[in-house]
CSV table of C-alpha atoms in Angstrom, one decimal:
chain,number,residue,atom,x,y,z
A,272,MET,CA,79.6,44.2,7.9
A,273,SER,CA,78.1,43.2,11.2
A,274,PHE,CA,79.6,40.3,13.2
A,275,GLY,CA,76.7,40.5,15.8
A,276,LYS,CA,75.8,42.8,18.6
A,277,LEU,CA,76.1,43.2,22.4
A,278,GLU,CA,73.1,43.8,24.6
A,279,ILE,CA,74.6,45.6,27.7
A,280,LYS,CA,72.5,46.0,30.9
A,281,LEU,CA,74.1,48.3,33.5
A,282,ALA,CA,73.6,48.3,37.2
A,283,ASP,CA,71.0,51.1,37.1
A,284,GLY,CA,68.8,49.1,34.7
A,285,THR,CA,69.6,51.0,31.5
A,286,THR,CA,70.2,48.9,28.4
A,287,THR,CA,72.5,49.6,25.5
A,288,VAL,CA,73.0,47.8,22.2
A,289,VAL,CA,76.3,47.9,20.3
A,290,GLU,CA,76.9,46.5,16.8
A,291,LEU,CA,80.2,44.7,16.2
A,292,THR,CA,81.4,46.1,12.9
A,293,LYS,CA,85.2,46.1,13.4
A,294,ARG,CA,87.8,43.3,13.3
A,295,GLN,CA,88.9,44.3,16.8
A,296,MET,CA,86.8,46.2,19.4
A,297,VAL,CA,88.0,47.3,22.8
A,298,VAL,CA,85.6,47.0,25.8
A,299,GLY,CA,86.4,49.1,28.8
A,300,ARG,CA,85.8,52.3,30.9
A,301,ALA,CA,88.1,54.5,28.7
A,302,ALA,CA,86.4,57.2,26.6
A,303,ASP,CA,88.1,56.0,23.4
A,304,ALA,CA,86.9,52.4,23.8
A,305,ASP,CA,84.9,50.9,21.0
A,306,VAL,CA,82.4,49.5,23.6
A,307,PRO,CA,82.5,52.1,26.5
A,308,ILE,CA,80.9,51.0,29.7
A,309,SER,CA,80.6,53.4,32.6
A,310,ASP,CA,81.4,51.2,35.6
A,311,ASN,CA,84.1,51.7,38.2
A,312,MET,CA,84.6,48.0,38.6
A,313,ILE,CA,85.6,47.7,34.9
A,314,SER,CA,89.2,48.5,33.8
A,315,ARG,CA,90.0,51.1,31.2
A,316,ARG,CA,91.0,48.4,28.7
A,317,HIS,CA,89.0,45.5,30.1
A,318,ALA,CA,88.7,43.1,27.1
A,319,VAL,CA,89.1,42.9,23.4
A,320,LEU,CA,86.6,41.3,20.9
A,321,LEU,CA,88.2,39.6,17.9
A,322,CYS,CA,85.6,39.4,15.1
A,323,GLY,CA,85.8,37.5,11.8
A,324,PRO,CA,84.0,35.0,9.6
A,325,GLU,CA,85.0,32.2,11.9
A,326,GLY,CA,83.0,33.9,14.7
A,327,VAL,CA,83.6,36.3,17.6
A,328,ARG,CA,86.2,35.6,20.4
A,329,ILE,CA,86.9,37.6,23.6
A,330,VAL,CA,90.3,38.2,25.2
A,331,ASP,CA,90.5,39.4,28.8
A,332,GLU,CA,93.3,42.0,28.9
A,333,GLY,CA,94.3,41.1,32.5
A,334,SER,CA,91.6,43.2,34.1
A,335,ALA,CA,91.5,43.9,37.8
A,336,ASN,CA,88.1,42.3,38.5
A,337,GLY,CA,88.1,39.7,35.6
A,338,THR,CA,85.6,38.7,32.9
A,339,TYR,CA,83.1,36.0,33.5
A,340,LEU,CA,81.4,33.8,30.9
A,341,SER,CA,78.3,31.9,32.2
A,342,GLY,CA,79.7,32.3,35.7
A,343,ALA,CA,83.2,31.0,35.0
A,344,LYS,CA,86.2,33.4,35.1
A,345,LEU,CA,88.1,33.7,31.8
A,346,PRO,CA,91.9,33.3,31.8
A,347,ALA,CA,93.8,36.5,30.9
A,348,LYS,CA,95.4,37.0,27.5
A,349,GLN,CA,93.6,33.9,26.0
A,350,PRO,CA,91.0,34.1,23.3
A,351,VAL,CA,87.7,32.4,24.1
A,352,PRO,CA,85.0,31.9,21.4
A,353,LEU,CA,81.5,33.2,22.0
A,354,SER,CA,78.3,31.4,20.9
A,355,ASP,CA,75.0,32.9,20.2
A,356,GLY,CA,73.3,34.0,23.4
A,357,ALA,CA,76.5,33.9,25.5
A,358,GLN,CA,76.2,35.7,28.9
A,359,LEU,CA,79.1,37.8,30.0
A,360,ARG,CA,79.7,39.8,33.2
A,361,MET,CA,82.2,42.6,33.6
A,362,GLY,CA,82.0,44.4,36.9
A,363,GLN,CA,78.3,45.1,37.5
A,364,ALA,CA,77.4,45.0,33.8
A,365,LEU,CA,75.6,42.1,32.2
A,366,ILE,CA,76.4,41.6,28.5
A,367,LYS,CA,74.6,39.2,26.1
A,368,PHE,CA,76.2,38.4,22.7
A,369,VAL,CA,73.7,38.0,19.8
A,370,ALA,CA,75.0,36.5,16.5
A,371,THR,CA,73.9,38.0,13.1
A,372,LYS,CA,70.8,36.7,11.4
A,373,ALA,CA,72.9,35.4,8.5
A,374,GLU,CA,74.9,33.1,10.7
A,375,LYS,CA,71.7,31.8,12.3
A,376,ALA,CA,70.1,31.2,8.9
A,377,ASP,CA,73.2,29.3,7.8
A,378,ALA,CA,73.1,27.1,10.9
A,379,THR,CA,69.4,26.4,10.3
A,380,SER,CA,69.9,25.5,6.7
A,381,ILE,CA,72.8,23.2,7.5
A,382,LYS,CA,70.7,21.3,10.1
A,383,ALA,CA,67.7,21.1,7.7
A,384,ALA,CA,69.9,19.8,4.9
A,385,ALA,CA,71.4,17.2,7.2
A,386,ALA,CA,67.9,16.0,8.3
A,387,GLU,CA,66.3,15.9,4.8
A,388,PRO,CA,66.6,12.5,3.1
A,389,PRO,CA,68.3,12.4,-0.3
A,390,PRO,CA,65.9,12.6,-3.3
A,391,THR,CA,65.1,9.3,-5.1
A,392,THR,CA,64.8,9.0,-8.8
A,393,PRO,CA,61.4,7.5,-9.9
A,394,LEU,CA,61.5,4.4,-12.0
A,395,VAL,CA,59.8,4.9,-15.4
A,396,LYS,CA,58.4,1.8,-17.0
A,397,PRO,CA,59.4,1.8,-20.7
A,398,SER,CA,56.6,1.3,-23.3
A,399,PRO,CA,56.7,-1.8,-25.6
A,400,ALA,CA,57.4,0.4,-28.6
A,401,THR,CA,60.4,1.9,-26.9
A,402,THR,CA,61.7,-1.5,-25.9
A,403,ALA,CA,61.4,-2.8,-29.4
A,404,ALA,CA,63.2,0.3,-30.8
A,405,ALA,CA,66.0,-0.1,-28.3
A,406,LYS,CA,66.7,-3.8,-29.1
A,407,PRO,CA,69.4,-4.2,-31.9
A,408,ALA,CA,68.3,-5.8,-35.1
A,409,THR,CA,69.4,-9.5,-35.3
A,410,PRO,CA,71.4,-10.1,-38.5
A,411,PRO,CA,70.1,-13.0,-40.7
A,412,PRO,CA,72.1,-16.2,-40.5
A,413,ALA,CA,74.8,-16.6,-43.1
A,414,ALA,CA,74.2,-19.3,-45.8
A,415,ALA,CA,76.4,-22.4,-45.5
A,416,PRO,CA,79.0,-22.8,-48.3
A,417,SER,CA,78.5,-25.5,-50.8
A,418,THR,CA,80.8,-28.6,-51.1
A,419,ALA,CA,82.7,-27.2,-54.2
A,420,GLU,CA,83.3,-23.8,-52.5
A,421,ALA,CA,84.6,-25.5,-49.4
A,422,ALA,CA,87.1,-27.6,-51.4
A,423,ALA,CA,88.3,-24.4,-53.2
A,424,LEU,CA,88.9,-22.6,-49.9
A,425,LYS,CA,90.9,-25.5,-48.5
A,426,ALA,CA,93.1,-25.6,-51.6
A,427,ASP,CA,93.8,-21.9,-51.3
A,428,GLU,CA,94.9,-22.3,-47.7
A,429,THR,CA,97.3,-25.1,-48.6
A,430,SER,CA,98.9,-23.1,-51.4
A,431,ILE,CA,99.4,-20.1,-49.1
A,432,LYS,CA,101.2,-22.3,-46.5
A,433,GLN,CA,103.5,-23.8,-49.1
A,434,ARG,CA,104.3,-20.5,-50.9
A,435,PRO,CA,107.9,-19.4,-50.4
A,436,PRO,CA,108.7,-16.0,-49.1
A,437,THR,CA,109.0,-13.2,-51.7
A,438,SER,CA,112.6,-12.2,-52.6
A,439,GLY,CA,114.0,-8.7,-52.4
A,440,GLY,CA,112.4,-7.7,-49.1
A,441,PRO,CA,110.8,-8.8,-45.9
A,442,PRO,CA,107.6,-10.8,-46.0
A,443,ALA,CA,104.5,-8.8,-46.3
A,444,PHE,CA,103.0,-8.1,-42.9
A,445,GLY,CA,99.9,-6.1,-42.1
A,446,ALA,CA,100.1,-2.3,-41.6
A,447,PRO,CA,101.8,-1.2,-38.4
A,448,PRO,CA,99.5,0.0,-35.7
A,449,ASN,CA,99.0,3.7,-35.3
A,450,LYS,CA,101.3,5.4,-32.8
A,451,PRO,CA,99.4,6.2,-29.7
A,452,THR,CA,98.8,9.9,-29.3
A,453,GLU,CA,100.5,11.5,-26.3
A,454,LEU,CA,98.1,12.8,-23.6
A,455,ALA,CA,98.1,16.5,-23.5
A,456,THR,CA,99.4,17.8,-20.1
A,457,GLU,CA,96.8,19.9,-18.3
A,458,PRO,CA,98.0,23.2,-17.0
A,459,GLU,CA,98.4,23.5,-13.3
A,460,PRO,CA,95.5,25.1,-11.6
A,461,LYS,CA,96.1,28.6,-10.3
A,462,PRO,CA,95.8,28.9,-6.6
A,463,GLU,CA,92.5,30.3,-5.5
A,464,TYR,CA,92.6,33.8,-4.0
A,465,VAL,CA,91.8,33.8,-0.3
A,466,PRO,CA,91.0,37.2,1.2
A,467,PRO,CA,92.5,38.1,4.6
A,468,ILE,CA,90.5,37.2,7.7
A,469,GLY,CA,87.8,39.7,8.5
A,470,MET,CA,87.7,41.3,5.1
A,471,PRO,CA,84.4,41.5,3.2
A,472,THR,CA,84.1,40.0,-0.3
A,473,ASP,CA,81.2,41.9,-1.8
A,474,GLN,CA,81.5,45.6,-0.8
A,475,SER,CA,84.4,47.3,0.9
A,476,SER,CA,83.9,48.5,4.4
A,477,TYR,CA,85.9,51.6,3.4
A,478,LEU,CA,82.6,53.0,1.9
A,479,LYS,CA,81.8,54.6,5.2
A,480,TYR,CA,84.9,56.9,4.8
A,481,VAL,CA,83.8,58.3,1.4
A,482,PRO,CA,81.0,60.8,0.7
A,483,THR,CA,77.5,59.3,0.5
A,484,VAL,CA,77.1,60.0,-3.2
A,485,TYR,CA,79.9,57.5,-4.0
A,486,GLY,CA,78.5,54.9,-1.7
A,487,THR,CA,75.6,54.2,-4.1
A,488,SER,CA,77.9,52.9,-6.8
A,489,GLY,CA,78.6,49.2,-6.7
A,490,PHE,CA,81.8,49.8,-8.7
A,491,ILE,CA,83.3,52.0,-5.9
A,492,GLY,CA,82.6,49.4,-3.3
A,493,ARG,CA,84.4,46.7,-5.4
A,494,PHE,CA,87.2,49.1,-6.4
A,495,LEU,CA,88.0,49.8,-2.7
A,496,LEU,CA,88.4,46.1,-2.0
A,497,ILE,CA,91.8,46.3,-3.7
A,498,PHE,CA,93.1,48.7,-1.1
A,499,GLU,CA,91.4,47.0,1.7
A,500,SER,CA,93.0,43.6,0.9
A,501,ILE,CA,96.4,45.3,1.1
A,502,LEU,CA,95.8,47.3,4.3
A,503,THR,CA,93.7,44.7,6.3
A,504,PRO,CA,96.8,42.6,7.3
A,505,VAL,CA,98.6,45.8,8.3
A,506,ASP,CA,95.6,46.9,10.4
A,507,ARG,CA,95.4,43.5,12.1
A,508,GLN,CA,99.2,43.5,12.8
A,509,ILE,CA,98.9,47.0,14.4
A,510,GLY,CA,95.9,45.9,16.4
A,511,ASN,CA,97.9,43.0,17.8
A,512,LEU,CA,101.0,45.0,18.5
A,513,PRO,CA,100.7,44.9,22.3
A,514,TYR,CA,101.0,41.2,22.2
A,515,TYR,CA,104.4,41.4,20.7
A,516,PHE,CA,105.7,43.1,23.8
A,517,ASP,CA,104.3,40.4,26.2
A,518,PRO,CA,106.9,37.5,26.6
A,519,ARG,CA,104.0,35.1,27.2
A,520,MET,CA,102.3,35.7,23.9
A,521,ALA,CA,105.1,37.1,21.6
A,522,PRO,CA,106.0,34.8,18.6
A,523,PRO,CA,109.1,32.6,19.2
A,524,ASP,CA,111.2,34.4,16.6
A,525,PHE,CA,110.5,37.7,18.4
A,526,LEU,CA,111.9,36.5,21.8
A,527,PRO,CA,115.6,37.3,21.0
A,528,TRP,CA,114.7,40.9,19.9
A,529,LEU,CA,112.6,41.3,23.1
A,530,ALA,CA,115.5,40.0,25.2
A,531,GLY,CA,117.8,42.5,23.6
A,532,TRP,CA,115.8,45.3,25.2
A,533,LEU,CA,116.7,43.9,28.6
A,534,GLY,CA,120.3,43.2,27.8
A,535,LEU,CA,119.8,39.5,27.7
A,536,VAL,CA,121.4,37.0,25.4
A,537,LEU,CA,119.1,34.0,25.2
A,538,ASP,CA,120.7,30.5,25.1
A,539,GLU,CA,119.1,28.5,22.3
A,540,ARG,CA,119.6,25.4,24.3
A,541,TRP,CA,116.9,26.5,26.7
A,542,PRO,CA,113.3,25.4,26.0
A,543,GLU,CA,110.9,28.0,24.8
A,544,GLY,CA,108.9,28.1,28.0
A,545,GLN,CA,112.0,28.8,30.1
A,546,ARG,CA,113.2,31.5,27.8
A,547,ARG,CA,109.9,33.3,28.1
A,548,GLU,CA,110.0,33.0,31.9
A,549,LEU,CA,113.6,34.4,31.9
A,550,ILE,CA,112.5,37.5,30.0
A,551,ARG,CA,109.6,38.1,32.4
A,552,SER,CA,112.0,37.8,35.5
A,553,ALA,CA,114.9,39.6,34.0
A,554,VAL,CA,114.4,42.9,35.8
A,555,ASP,CA,114.1,41.2,39.2
A,556,LEU,CA,117.2,39.0,38.5
A,557,TYR,CA,119.3,42.1,37.7
A,558,ASP,CA,118.5,43.5,41.2
A,559,TRP,CA,119.8,40.3,42.9
A,560,ARG,CA,122.8,39.6,40.6
A,561,GLY,CA,125.9,38.4,42.4
A,562,THR,CA,124.0,37.2,45.4
A,563,ARG,CA,122.8,33.9,46.7
A,564,ARG,CA,119.2,34.7,45.9
A,565,GLY,CA,120.1,35.7,42.3
A,566,VAL,CA,122.0,32.4,41.6
A,567,SER,CA,119.3,30.3,43.2
A,568,GLU,CA,116.5,32.0,41.3
A,569,PHE,CA,118.3,31.7,38.0
A,570,LEU,CA,119.0,28.0,38.5
A,571,ARG,CA,115.4,27.4,39.6
A,572,LEU,CA,114.1,28.9,36.3
A,573,TYR,CA,116.3,26.5,34.3
A,574,THR,CA,116.1,23.3,36.3
A,575,GLY,CA,112.7,23.7,38.0
A,576,TYR,CA,114.3,22.8,41.3
A,577,MET,CA,115.4,25.2,44.1
A,578,PRO,CA,119.2,24.6,44.5
A,579,GLU,CA,121.0,24.4,47.9
A,580,ILE,CA,123.9,26.8,48.3
A,581,VAL,CA,126.4,26.2,51.1
A,582,GLU,CA,129.2,28.5,52.1
A,583,PRO,CA,131.6,26.5,54.3
A,584,GLY,CA,133.8,29.5,55.1
A,585,VAL,CA,131.0,31.8,56.3
A,586,GLY,CA,130.9,31.9,60.2
A,587,ALA,CA,133.8,29.4,60.7
A,588,LYS,CA,136.5,30.6,63.1
A,589,ASN,CA,139.3,28.4,61.7
A,590,ALA,CA,138.3,28.4,58.0
A,591,LYS,CA,140.8,26.9,55.7
A,592,ALA,CA,142.2,28.7,52.7
A,593,ASP,CA,140.3,26.5,50.2
A,594,GLN,CA,137.0,27.4,52.0
A,595,THR,CA,137.4,31.2,51.8
A,596,PHE,CA,135.3,32.8,49.1
A,597,ARG,CA,134.0,29.5,47.9
A,598,PHE,CA,130.6,27.9,47.9
A,599,ILE,CA,128.9,24.7,47.0
A,600,VAL,CA,125.8,24.4,44.7
A,601,ARG,CA,123.7,21.2,45.2
A,602,ILE,CA,120.9,20.4,42.8
A,603,LYS,CA,118.7,17.5,43.9
A,604,THR,CA,116.6,16.1,41.1
A,605,PRO,CA,115.0,12.7,40.3
A,606,GLU,CA,116.6,12.6,36.9
A,607,PRO,CA,120.2,14.0,37.2
A,608,ASP,CA,121.2,12.7,33.8
A,609,LYS,CA,118.8,15.1,32.1
A,610,VAL,CA,120.4,18.2,33.6
A,611,ASN,CA,122.8,19.9,31.3
A,612,ARG,CA,125.9,20.3,33.6
A,613,GLU,CA,127.7,22.5,31.2
A,614,LEU,CA,124.8,24.9,30.9
A,615,VAL,CA,124.3,25.0,34.7
A,616,GLN,CA,128.0,25.9,35.1
A,617,SER,CA,127.7,28.8,32.6
A,618,ILE,CA,124.7,30.2,34.6
A,619,ILE,CA,126.7,30.1,37.8
A,620,GLU,CA,129.7,31.7,36.2
A,621,MET,CA,127.5,34.5,34.9
A,622,GLU,CA,125.6,35.2,38.2
A,623,LYS,CA,128.2,34.6,40.9
A,624,PRO,CA,130.6,37.3,42.3
A,625,ALA,CA,133.8,37.5,40.3
A,626,GLN,CA,136.1,36.8,43.2
A,627,THR,CA,134.5,33.6,44.3
A,628,GLY,CA,134.9,29.9,43.3
A,629,TYR,CA,132.3,27.2,43.5
A,630,LYS,CA,131.7,23.4,43.3
A,631,LEU,CA,128.7,22.0,41.5
A,632,GLU,CA,127.0,18.8,42.8
A,633,ILE,CA,124.0,17.3,40.9
A,634,ILE,CA,122.5,14.6,43.2
A,635,GLY,CA,119.8,12.2,42.3
A,636,GLU,CA,116.9,11.6,44.7
A,637,LYS,CA,113.9,9.3,44.6
């Protein structure tokens, strides 16, 4: 299955066309890249193309010289969709993305269907014979009863009203109405099977791994779809494995496990963005643990403000006993009520030298 193609024009004028046939394709200078480009200004793993029925997206892998789409530099580690005819530049190479003909035909048919007016049903004038046949026959008028018959009917009505109820049982009523039949409950519809993203539905892409003689059978192509539907999610997860080790892109449930590699115990009271930033800065914070810089940087990651640390006993000739090995931490913020004092104290206790004491001051400023 083809998701489109790339028309690559190098600096020396040579042109190469690469078909996009995989769910994920690596673009770079490395020899094992799916789209290899020989250019010293291109990183070994420059970008990744994510292909699927929803379209093609490109993710810059944090390359040294960046990836440009229509002259604008793409952000690193963020997927950006590509439209038909999109112009990319990596290093000195110019790349044009061309969508498949099927996608173009679908877009054209959708536009044509939207522009075409709805069909109108022509009115057919019925013939006189048809009109006469359609009209119901009018019943003849009933004959008026005679004077003697009218008197007899009136006498019967009077006798019925004066007749006493029959003994030995209830009065005779009409037959009871039939019991309404219960509506049969319809069975719940079974959920429709949705194949994994990027998996074909007519013929398996695994046919390219079997001998050619088996590829001519439509049954083999449909039979291999069973295994492809099982292995496609696994292949996609393996292809996205590098993102699990990036604290900026890892799933939220994966952050505690990633922090365990660095010897960190994440506090669940921290917002998600600050926990990700703490994991990224953990190695540098370990180098400065127990110092003024380490305490300041840790508090800055949590509060967003650089604290002021004062040591009254440092440099004083006649320092008092309560000023020795003690320091003051001042945090100036416009909203002091929103700072969790208990959490700030736990951070200072964890980062300060063991033999020192401290005083925390959270000051509001406009």
